[in-house]
Amino acid sequence: MTRTDTGAVRPRAGSGPRRVRDTDMARLWHPYSTVPPAEPPYVVTEAEGTRLTLWAEGRSHRVVDGMASWWSAIHGYRHPVLDAAVRRQVDVFSHVMFGGLTHGPAAELAEVLVGIAPEPLEHVFLADSGSVSVEVAMKMCLQYHRSSGSPERRRFLTWRGGYHGDTFHAMSVCDPDGGMHALWGGLLPAQVYAPAPPGGFDAPPDPGYVEELERVAAEHARELAAIIVEPVVQGAGGMRFHHPGYLRELRRIADGHGLLLVFDEIATGFGRTGELFAADHAGVAPDVMCLGKALTGGYMSLAATLCTGRVARGIAEGEEPVLAHGPTFMGNPLACATAAASVDLLAGGNWRGDVARIGAGLRAGLAPLEGAPGVREVRVLGAIGVVELEAPVRVREATRAAVEAGVWLRPFRELVYAMPPYTCTAGDVAVVAAGMVAAAEASAAAADGGA
Ligand SMILES: *Cc1c(COP(=O)(O)O)cnc(C)c1O
C-alpha cells in the first residue's frame, strides 16, 4: 500500500473480513498487545442482542458475548431504544463544544445521574473515558485540599489489587505489583498502598485487617488527600470480591483524618453487582464517584465524575477556584443522549431480576468446576462469574474452546470470567457457563500437554 495524495485511489479496508484482518494486523494496536499481534483478532461482522458474529479463517461463529464488551453492553447490541436515541440526537446535532455552551442531553443526563447516585453526590463532570474520569477525581481531591489551605496533602491511599485505568495518575493507584508499576518505576507518583482487602463477599470484615488500614492511614494522614478504591469488586486487578463492611470502615477512617473518599464504580456501576452501585451494598456514600463502562449501554465512550456540594464549594473557595480540566469532547451530545436513554431503560426495567437470573445461571453452570483439578476458586456475585485457575490461563486455547462452545470470553492471568449483557436469557447464561467450563478445561489440557 502506498501513500496517495488525493485519497481517491485509497485501498479500501472494508471489503471482506479477510482484508479487514490483514489490514488490522499490519496497522493497528490492540489493548495490551504487540504490533503485529501474537494472535490474529476475530473480525466482528454483526452484533445483535446478546450475540456477536465472529469471523476467523473463513468460518463464522455466532456467539453469546460473555464479556458485554468489557462490562459496557448491558442491554445487548442494537437495542431499539438506544438506536432510536442516537438517531434522534444525530438529527439535532452530534457535537458542540462545552466551553460556554450547554445542551439538553448533558443537562438531562446530569439530572438522571444525580437522581440515582448515592446522596449527597450532586455535581457531575462529564469526561470521555474511565481513565480520564479517574484523573478528574484525583484532581478534584488535590484541588480541594489546595483550596482548603493543605497543599501538602498530595498522596492517595489505596489497597492493593486495584485497577483504575491506564493514564499516569490512574496507573499510580493500580496494584503496585502489576506490570505497569514495574515498567514505569520512578515515573509514577508514589502513593500509599495498604494490603489487598481479604477476599469473599460473604466473609465478615477482619478486625486485624481494619487495624492495618487504620495504621497505614494514621502513619500518612498529614500527606494524604484521599482514599481511592473500587468498592466490593476489584475488576481488572484480579476479579476479587470483598465484604461491603470494609467500605464503612474506609468512610470512618477517611472522616477521622480529613481525607476524601473516592469510589471508582466504572465497572461496578449500573447494577452489575446486584445493587445499582456497589456502594449501596454498604449504604456508604463517597465524596467523589467515577462512572463509565455501562454508562452509555456500551454505545460510546463516556464517563462521569460525580462529587458532593462540599467538594465543589471547597474547590471554588480557593485561590484557584476553577477545576482545571476540560476535554475537547466533554459532554458529547450523542453520548449524553444515549447514556440518558440507557439509564432510563435500566431504571424502567427489571434489572434486579435480570442480574439475579444471570447470577443463578452462572452459579449452576459453573458448579461442575468447584473443586475440579487446576481450579482454585469459583465465585459469582451479581451478574459476574469468575473461575480462578491455579495456573495462568492458556489464552489461545481457552478462547478457541469458548468460541467453539458458542461464547466470546477474554481470559487474563489465572482468570476465566464473564459479565454478560442483562438481556441474556437463562439459555444464554447456560451457554456462557458452558463456554467458561470449556475454556478452563482447554487451558488445563494445554498446560498438561506442555505445549
Ligand atoms: C475500565 C476501568 C477503568 C478505566 O476506564 P477506561 O474507559 O478504560 O479508561 C477505570 N477503573 C475501573 C474500575 C475500570 O474497570
mmCIF file with all atom_site columns, N, CA, C and O in Angstrom, residues 276-312:
data_model
loop_
_atom_site.group_PDB
_atom_site.id
_atom_site.type_symbol
_atom_site.label_atom_id
_atom_site.label_alt_id
_atom_site.label_comp_id
_atom_site.label_asym_id
_atom_site.label_entity_id
_atom_site.label_seq_id
_atom_site.pdbx_PDB_ins_code
_atom_site.Cartn_x
_atom_site.Cartn_y
_atom_site.Cartn_z
_atom_site.occupancy
_atom_site.B_iso_or_equiv
_atom_site.pdbx_formal_charge
_atom_site.auth_seq_id
_atom_site.auth_comp_id
_atom_site.auth_asym_id
_atom_site.auth_atom_id
_atom_site.pdbx_PDB_model_num
ATOM 1   N N  . LEU A 1 276 ? -27.603 -1.130 42.548 1.00 0.00 ? 276 LEU A N  1
ATOM 2   C CA . LEU A 1 276 ? -27.399 -0.182 41.454 1.00 0.00 ? 276 LEU A CA 1
ATOM 3   C C  . LEU A 1 276 ? -25.939 0.289  41.434 1.00 0.00 ? 276 LEU A C  1
ATOM 4   O O  . LEU A 1 276 ? -25.296 0.328  40.381 1.00 0.00 ? 276 LEU A O  1
ATOM 5   N N  . PHE A 1 277 ? -25.414 0.617  42.620 1.00 0.00 ? 277 PHE A N  1
ATOM 6   C CA . PHE A 1 277 ? -23.982 0.897  42.762 1.00 0.00 ? 277 PHE A CA 1
ATOM 7   C C  . PHE A 1 277 ? -23.445 -0.022 43.856 1.00 0.00 ? 277 PHE A C  1
ATOM 8   O O  . PHE A 1 277 ? -24.178 -0.355 44.793 1.00 0.00 ? 277 PHE A O  1
ATOM 9   N N  . ALA A 1 278 ? -22.176 -0.415 43.737 1.00 0.00 ? 278 ALA A N  1
ATOM 10  C CA . ALA A 1 278 ? -21.615 -1.327 44.734 1.00 0.00 ? 278 ALA A CA 1
ATOM 11  C C  . ALA A 1 278 ? -21.642 -0.691 46.115 1.00 0.00 ? 278 ALA A C  1
ATOM 12  O O  . ALA A 1 278 ? -21.810 -1.382 47.127 1.00 0.00 ? 278 ALA A O  1
ATOM 13  N N  . ALA A 1 279 ? -21.488 0.645  46.181 1.00 0.00 ? 279 ALA A N  1
ATOM 14  C CA . ALA A 1 279 ? -21.532 1.345  47.469 1.00 0.00 ? 279 ALA A CA 1
ATOM 15  C C  . ALA A 1 279 ? -22.858 1.104  48.186 1.00 0.00 ? 279 ALA A C  1
ATOM 16  O O  . ALA A 1 279 ? -22.920 1.151  49.415 1.00 0.00 ? 279 ALA A O  1
ATOM 17  N N  . ASP A 1 280 ? -23.921 0.844  47.421 1.00 0.00 ? 280 ASP A N  1
ATOM 18  C CA . ASP A 1 280 ? -25.240 0.641  48.025 1.00 0.00 ? 280 ASP A CA 1
ATOM 19  C C  . ASP A 1 280 ? -25.293 -0.631 48.874 1.00 0.00 ? 280 ASP A C  1
ATOM 20  O O  . ASP A 1 280 ? -26.149 -0.749 49.755 1.00 0.00 ? 280 ASP A O  1
ATOM 21  N N  . HIS A 1 281 ? -24.395 -1.601 48.621 1.00 0.00 ? 281 HIS A N  1
ATOM 22  C CA . HIS A 1 281 ? -24.344 -2.793 49.477 1.00 0.00 ? 281 HIS A CA 1
ATOM 23  C C  . HIS A 1 281 ? -24.026 -2.391 50.923 1.00 0.00 ? 281 HIS A C  1
ATOM 24  O O  . HIS A 1 281 ? -24.376 -3.100 51.860 1.00 0.00 ? 281 HIS A O  1
ATOM 25  N N  . ALA A 1 282 ? -23.290 -1.287 51.065 1.00 0.00 ? 282 ALA A N  1
ATOM 26  C CA . ALA A 1 282 ? -22.851 -0.860 52.400 1.00 0.00 ? 282 ALA A CA 1
ATOM 27  C C  . ALA A 1 282 ? -23.626 0.346  52.896 1.00 0.00 ? 282 ALA A C  1
ATOM 28  O O  . ALA A 1 282 ? -23.480 0.736  54.053 1.00 0.00 ? 282 ALA A O  1
ATOM 29  N N  . GLY A 1 283 ? -24.447 0.953  52.046 1.00 0.00 ? 283 GLY A N  1
ATOM 30  C CA . GLY A 1 283 ? -25.124 2.192  52.433 1.00 0.00 ? 283 GLY A CA 1
ATOM 31  C C  . GLY A 1 283 ? -24.143 3.322  52.694 1.00 0.00 ? 283 GLY A C  1
ATOM 32  O O  . GLY A 1 283 ? -24.387 4.190  53.526 1.00 0.00 ? 283 GLY A O  1
ATOM 33  N N  . VAL A 1 284 ? -23.013 3.302  51.987 1.00 0.00 ? 284 VAL A N  1
ATOM 34  C CA . VAL A 1 284 ? -21.978 4.318  52.189 1.00 0.00 ? 284 VAL A CA 1
ATOM 35  C C  . VAL A 1 284 ? -21.935 5.229  50.968 1.00 0.00 ? 284 VAL A C  1
ATOM 36  O O  . VAL A 1 284 ? -21.988 4.751  49.837 1.00 0.00 ? 284 VAL A O  1
ATOM 37  N N  . ALA A 1 285 ? -21.832 6.543  51.195 1.00 0.00 ? 285 ALA A N  1
ATOM 38  C CA . ALA A 1 285 ? -21.681 7.480  50.076 1.00 0.00 ? 285 ALA A CA 1
ATOM 39  C C  . ALA A 1 285 ? -20.249 8.005  50.062 1.00 0.00 ? 285 ALA A C  1
ATOM 40  O O  . ALA A 1 285 ? -19.734 8.430  51.090 1.00 0.00 ? 285 ALA A O  1
ATOM 41  N N  . PRO A 1 286 ? -19.602 7.966  48.895 1.00 0.00 ? 286 PRO A N  1
ATOM 42  C CA . PRO A 1 286 ? -18.271 8.570  48.788 1.00 0.00 ? 286 PRO A CA 1
ATOM 43  C C  . PRO A 1 286 ? -18.398 10.076 48.589 1.00 0.00 ? 286 PRO A C  1
ATOM 44  O O  . PRO A 1 286 ? -19.504 10.585 48.379 1.00 0.00 ? 286 PRO A O  1
ATOM 45  N N  . ASP A 1 287 ? -17.273 10.785 48.616 1.00 0.00 ? 287 ASP A N  1
ATOM 46  C CA . ASP A 1 287 ? -17.264 12.218 48.305 1.00 0.00 ? 287 ASP A CA 1
ATOM 47  C C  . ASP A 1 287 ? -17.157 12.438 46.800 1.00 0.00 ? 287 ASP A C  1
ATOM 48  O O  . ASP A 1 287 ? -17.593 13.466 46.279 1.00 0.00 ? 287 ASP A O  1
ATOM 49  N N  . VAL A 1 288 ? -16.534 11.454 46.137 1.00 0.00 ? 288 VAL A N  1
ATOM 50  C CA . VAL A 1 288 ? -16.329 11.535 44.692 1.00 0.00 ? 288 VAL A CA 1
ATOM 51  C C  . VAL A 1 288 ? -16.571 10.132 44.127 1.00 0.00 ? 288 VAL A C  1
ATOM 52  O O  . VAL A 1 288 ? -16.150 9.144  44.727 1.00 0.00 ? 288 VAL A O  1
ATOM 53  N N  . MET A 1 289 ? -17.262 10.046 42.988 1.00 0.00 ? 289 MET A N  1
ATOM 54  C CA . MET A 1 289 ? -17.561 8.724  42.407 1.00 0.00 ? 289 MET A CA 1
ATOM 55  C C  . MET A 1 289 ? -17.341 8.766  40.895 1.00 0.00 ? 289 MET A C  1
ATOM 56  O O  . MET A 1 289 ? -17.777 9.707  40.226 1.00 0.00 ? 289 MET A O  1
ATOM 57  N N  . CYS A 1 290 ? -16.650 7.756  40.373 1.00 0.00 ? 290 CYS A N  1
ATOM 58  C CA . CYS A 1 290 ? -16.405 7.655  38.931 1.00 0.00 ? 290 CYS A CA 1
ATOM 59  C C  . CYS A 1 290 ? -17.344 6.633  38.311 1.00 0.00 ? 290 CYS A C  1
ATOM 60  O O  . CYS A 1 290 ? -17.510 5.533  38.837 1.00 0.00 ? 290 CYS A O  1
ATOM 61  N N  . LEU A 1 291 ? -17.923 6.999  37.164 1.00 0.00 ? 291 LEU A N  1
ATOM 62  C CA . LEU A 1 291 ? -18.781 6.092  36.401 1.00 0.00 ? 291 LEU A CA 1
ATOM 63  C C  . LEU A 1 291 ? -18.273 6.026  34.967 1.00 0.00 ? 291 LEU A C  1
ATOM 64  O O  . LEU A 1 291 ? -17.722 7.001  34.457 1.00 0.00 ? 291 LEU A O  1
ATOM 65  N N  . GLY A 1 292 ? -18.469 4.904  34.313 1.00 0.00 ? 292 GLY A N  1
ATOM 66  C CA . GLY A 1 292 ? -18.059 4.778  32.915 1.00 0.00 ? 292 GLY A CA 1
ATOM 67  C C  . GLY A 1 292 ? -18.642 3.500  32.352 1.00 0.00 ? 292 GLY A C  1
ATOM 68  O O  . GLY A 1 292 ? -19.788 3.162  32.637 1.00 0.00 ? 292 GLY A O  1
ATOM 69  N N  . LYS A 1 293 ? -17.868 2.769  31.589 1.00 0.00 ? 293 LYS A N  1
ATOM 70  C CA . LYS A 1 293 ? -18.227 1.480  31.007 1.00 0.00 ? 293 LYS A CA 1
ATOM 71  C C  . LYS A 1 293 ? -19.703 1.367  30.604 1.00 0.00 ? 293 LYS A C  1
ATOM 72  O O  . LYS A 1 293 ? -20.029 1.690  29.484 1.00 0.00 ? 293 LYS A O  1
ATOM 73  N N  . ALA A 1 294 ? -20.619 0.943  31.478 1.00 0.00 ? 294 ALA A N  1
ATOM 74  C CA . ALA A 1 294 ? -22.013 0.731  31.068 1.00 0.00 ? 294 ALA A CA 1
ATOM 75  C C  . ALA A 1 294 ? -22.815 2.029  30.943 1.00 0.00 ? 294 ALA A C  1
ATOM 76  O O  . ALA A 1 294 ? -24.006 1.988  30.617 1.00 0.00 ? 294 ALA A O  1
ATOM 77  N N  . LEU A 1 295 ? -22.174 3.177  31.172 1.00 0.00 ? 295 LEU A N  1
ATOM 78  C CA . LEU A 1 295 ? -22.908 4.447  31.200 1.00 0.00 ? 295 LEU A CA 1
ATOM 79  C C  . LEU A 1 295 ? -23.745 4.682  29.940 1.00 0.00 ? 295 LEU A C  1
ATOM 80  O O  . LEU A 1 295 ? -24.891 5.103  30.016 1.00 0.00 ? 295 LEU A O  1
ATOM 81  N N  . THR A 1 296 ? -23.179 4.405  28.755 1.00 0.00 ? 296 THR A N  1
ATOM 82  C CA . THR A 1 296 ? -23.953 4.589  27.514 1.00 0.00 ? 296 THR A CA 1
ATOM 83  C C  . THR A 1 296 ? -24.520 3.264  27.002 1.00 0.00 ? 296 THR A C  1
ATOM 84  O O  . THR A 1 296 ? -24.863 3.140  25.831 1.00 0.00 ? 296 THR A O  1
ATOM 85  N N  . GLY A 1 297 ? -24.580 2.253  27.860 1.00 0.00 ? 297 GLY A N  1
ATOM 86  C CA . GLY A 1 297 ? -25.026 0.940  27.394 1.00 0.00 ? 297 GLY A CA 1
ATOM 87  C C  . GLY A 1 297 ? -24.043 0.342  26.392 1.00 0.00 ? 297 GLY A C  1
ATOM 88  O O  . GLY A 1 297 ? -24.406 -0.538 25.609 1.00 0.00 ? 297 GLY A O  1
ATOM 89  N N  . GLY A 1 298 ? -22.812 0.822  26.413 1.00 0.00 ? 298 GLY A N  1
ATOM 90  C CA . GLY A 1 298 ? -21.786 0.268  25.535 1.00 0.00 ? 298 GLY A CA 1
ATOM 91  C C  . GLY A 1 298 ? -21.770 0.880  24.140 1.00 0.00 ? 298 GLY A C  1
ATOM 92  O O  . GLY A 1 298 ? -21.076 0.393  23.255 1.00 0.00 ? 298 GLY A O  1
ATOM 93  N N  . TYR A 1 299 ? -22.533 1.975  23.935 1.00 0.00 ? 299 TYR A N  1
ATOM 94  C CA . TYR A 1 299 ? -22.616 2.547  22.589 1.00 0.00 ? 299 TYR A CA 1
ATOM 95  C C  . TYR A 1 299 ? -21.450 3.455  22.264 1.00 0.00 ? 299 TYR A C  1
ATOM 96  O O  . TYR A 1 299 ? -20.998 3.511  21.125 1.00 0.00 ? 299 TYR A O  1
ATOM 97  N N  . MET A 1 300 ? -21.000 4.240  23.257 1.00 0.00 ? 300 MET A N  1
ATOM 98  C CA . MET A 1 300 ? -19.970 5.248  23.006 1.00 0.00 ? 300 MET A CA 1
ATOM 99  C C  . MET A 1 300 ? -19.139 5.433  24.243 1.00 0.00 ? 300 MET A C  1
ATOM 100 O O  . MET A 1 300 ? -19.533 5.049  25.332 1.00 0.00 ? 300 MET A O  1
ATOM 101 N N  . SER A 1 301 ? -17.990 6.073  24.041 1.00 0.00 ? 301 SER A N  1
ATOM 102 C CA . SER A 1 301 ? -17.115 6.348  25.175 1.00 0.00 ? 301 SER A CA 1
ATOM 103 C C  . SER A 1 301 ? -17.635 7.568  25.930 1.00 0.00 ? 301 SER A C  1
ATOM 104 O O  . SER A 1 301 ? -17.752 8.658  25.373 1.00 0.00 ? 301 SER A O  1
ATOM 105 N N  . LEU A 1 302 ? -17.976 7.352  27.190 1.00 0.00 ? 302 LEU A N  1
ATOM 106 C CA . LEU A 1 302 ? -18.372 8.468  28.053 1.00 0.00 ? 302 LEU A CA 1
ATOM 107 C C  . LEU A 1 302 ? -18.154 8.022  29.492 1.00 0.00 ? 302 LEU A C  1
ATOM 108 O O  . LEU A 1 302 ? -18.350 6.847  29.821 1.00 0.00 ? 302 LEU A O  1
ATOM 109 N N  . ALA A 1 303 ? -17.725 8.942  30.318 1.00 0.00 ? 303 ALA A N  1
ATOM 110 C CA . ALA A 1 303 ? -17.555 8.661  31.743 1.00 0.00 ? 303 ALA A CA 1
ATOM 111 C C  . ALA A 1 303 ? -17.983 9.894  32.511 1.00 0.00 ? 303 ALA A C  1
ATOM 112 O O  . ALA A 1 303 ? -18.186 10.968 31.927 1.00 0.00 ? 303 ALA A O  1
ATOM 113 N N  . ALA A 1 304 ? -18.135 9.728  33.810 1.00 0.00 ? 304 ALA A N  1
ATOM 114 C CA . ALA A 1 304 ? -18.579 10.858 34.627 1.00 0.00 ? 304 ALA A CA 1
ATOM 115 C C  . ALA A 1 304 ? -17.909 10.792 35.982 1.00 0.00 ? 304 ALA A C  1
ATOM 116 O O  . ALA A 1 304 ? -17.700 9.700  36.524 1.00 0.00 ? 304 ALA A O  1
ATOM 117 N N  . THR A 1 305 ? -17.538 11.954 36.513 1.00 0.00 ? 305 THR A N  1
ATOM 118 C CA . THR A 1 305 ? -17.046 12.049 37.879 1.00 0.00 ? 305 THR A CA 1
ATOM 119 C C  . THR A 1 305 ? -18.059 12.880 38.654 1.00 0.00 ? 305 THR A C  1
ATOM 120 O O  . THR A 1 305 ? -18.292 14.039 38.314 1.00 0.00 ? 305 THR A O  1
ATOM 121 N N  . LEU A 1 306 ? -18.677 12.263 39.664 1.00 0.00 ? 306 LEU A N  1
ATOM 122 C CA . LEU A 1 306 ? -19.656 12.962 40.486 1.00 0.00 ? 306 LEU A CA 1
ATOM 123 C C  . LEU A 1 306 ? -18.992 13.394 41.789 1.00 0.00 ? 306 LEU A C  1
ATOM 124 O O  . LEU A 1 306 ? -18.127 12.671 42.304 1.00 0.00 ? 306 LEU A O  1
ATOM 125 N N  . CYS A 1 307 ? -19.392 14.534 42.319 1.00 0.00 ? 307 CYS A N  1
ATOM 126 C CA . CYS A 1 307 ? -18.864 14.936 43.625 1.00 0.00 ? 307 CYS A CA 1
ATOM 127 C C  . CYS A 1 307 ? -19.956 15.614 44.437 1.00 0.00 ? 307 CYS A C  1
ATOM 128 O O  . CYS A 1 307 ? -21.018 15.969 43.918 1.00 0.00 ? 307 CYS A O  1
ATOM 129 N N  . THR A 1 308 ? -19.670 15.786 45.724 1.00 0.00 ? 308 THR A N  1
ATOM 130 C CA . THR A 1 308 ? -20.633 16.416 46.633 1.00 0.00 ? 308 THR A CA 1
ATOM 131 C C  . THR A 1 308 ? -20.528 17.932 46.519 1.00 0.00 ? 308 THR A C  1
ATOM 132 O O  . THR A 1 308 ? -19.550 18.479 45.992 1.00 0.00 ? 308 THR A O  1
ATOM 133 N N  . GLY A 1 309 ? -21.526 18.613 47.064 1.00 0.00 ? 309 GLY A N  1
ATOM 134 C CA . GLY A 1 309 ? -21.503 20.068 47.127 1.00 0.00 ? 309 GLY A CA 1
ATOM 135 C C  . GLY A 1 309 ? -20.319 20.558 47.951 1.00 0.00 ? 309 GLY A C  1
ATOM 136 O O  . GLY A 1 309 ? -19.700 21.579 47.641 1.00 0.00 ? 309 GLY A O  1
ATOM 137 N N  . ARG A 1 310 ? -19.964 19.799 48.998 1.00 0.00 ? 310 ARG A N  1
ATOM 138 C CA . ARG A 1 310 ? -18.840 20.201 49.852 1.00 0.00 ? 310 ARG A CA 1
ATOM 139 C C  . ARG A 1 310 ? -17.542 20.237 49.050 1.00 0.00 ? 310 ARG A C  1
ATOM 140 O O  . ARG A 1 310 ? -16.745 21.172 49.166 1.00 0.00 ? 310 ARG A O  1
ATOM 141 N N  . VAL A 1 311 ? -17.314 19.222 48.205 1.00 0.00 ? 311 VAL A N  1
ATOM 142 C CA . VAL A 1 311 ? -16.094 19.180 47.400 1.00 0.00 ? 311 VAL A CA 1
ATOM 143 C C  . VAL A 1 311 ? -16.096 20.328 46.389 1.00 0.00 ? 311 VAL A C  1
ATOM 144 O O  . VAL A 1 311 ? -15.103 21.051 46.239 1.00 0.00 ? 311 VAL A O  1
ATOM 145 N N  . ALA A 1 312 ? -17.225 20.528 45.703 1.00 0.00 ? 312 ALA A N  1
ATOM 146 C CA . ALA A 1 312 ? -17.303 21.590 44.686 1.00 0.00 ? 312 ALA A CA 1
ATOM 147 C C  . ALA A 1 312 ? -17.085 22.960 45.324 1.00 0.00 ? 312 ALA A C  1
ATOM 148 O O  . ALA A 1 312 ? -16.321 23.779 44.813 1.00 0.00 ? 312 ALA A O  1
#
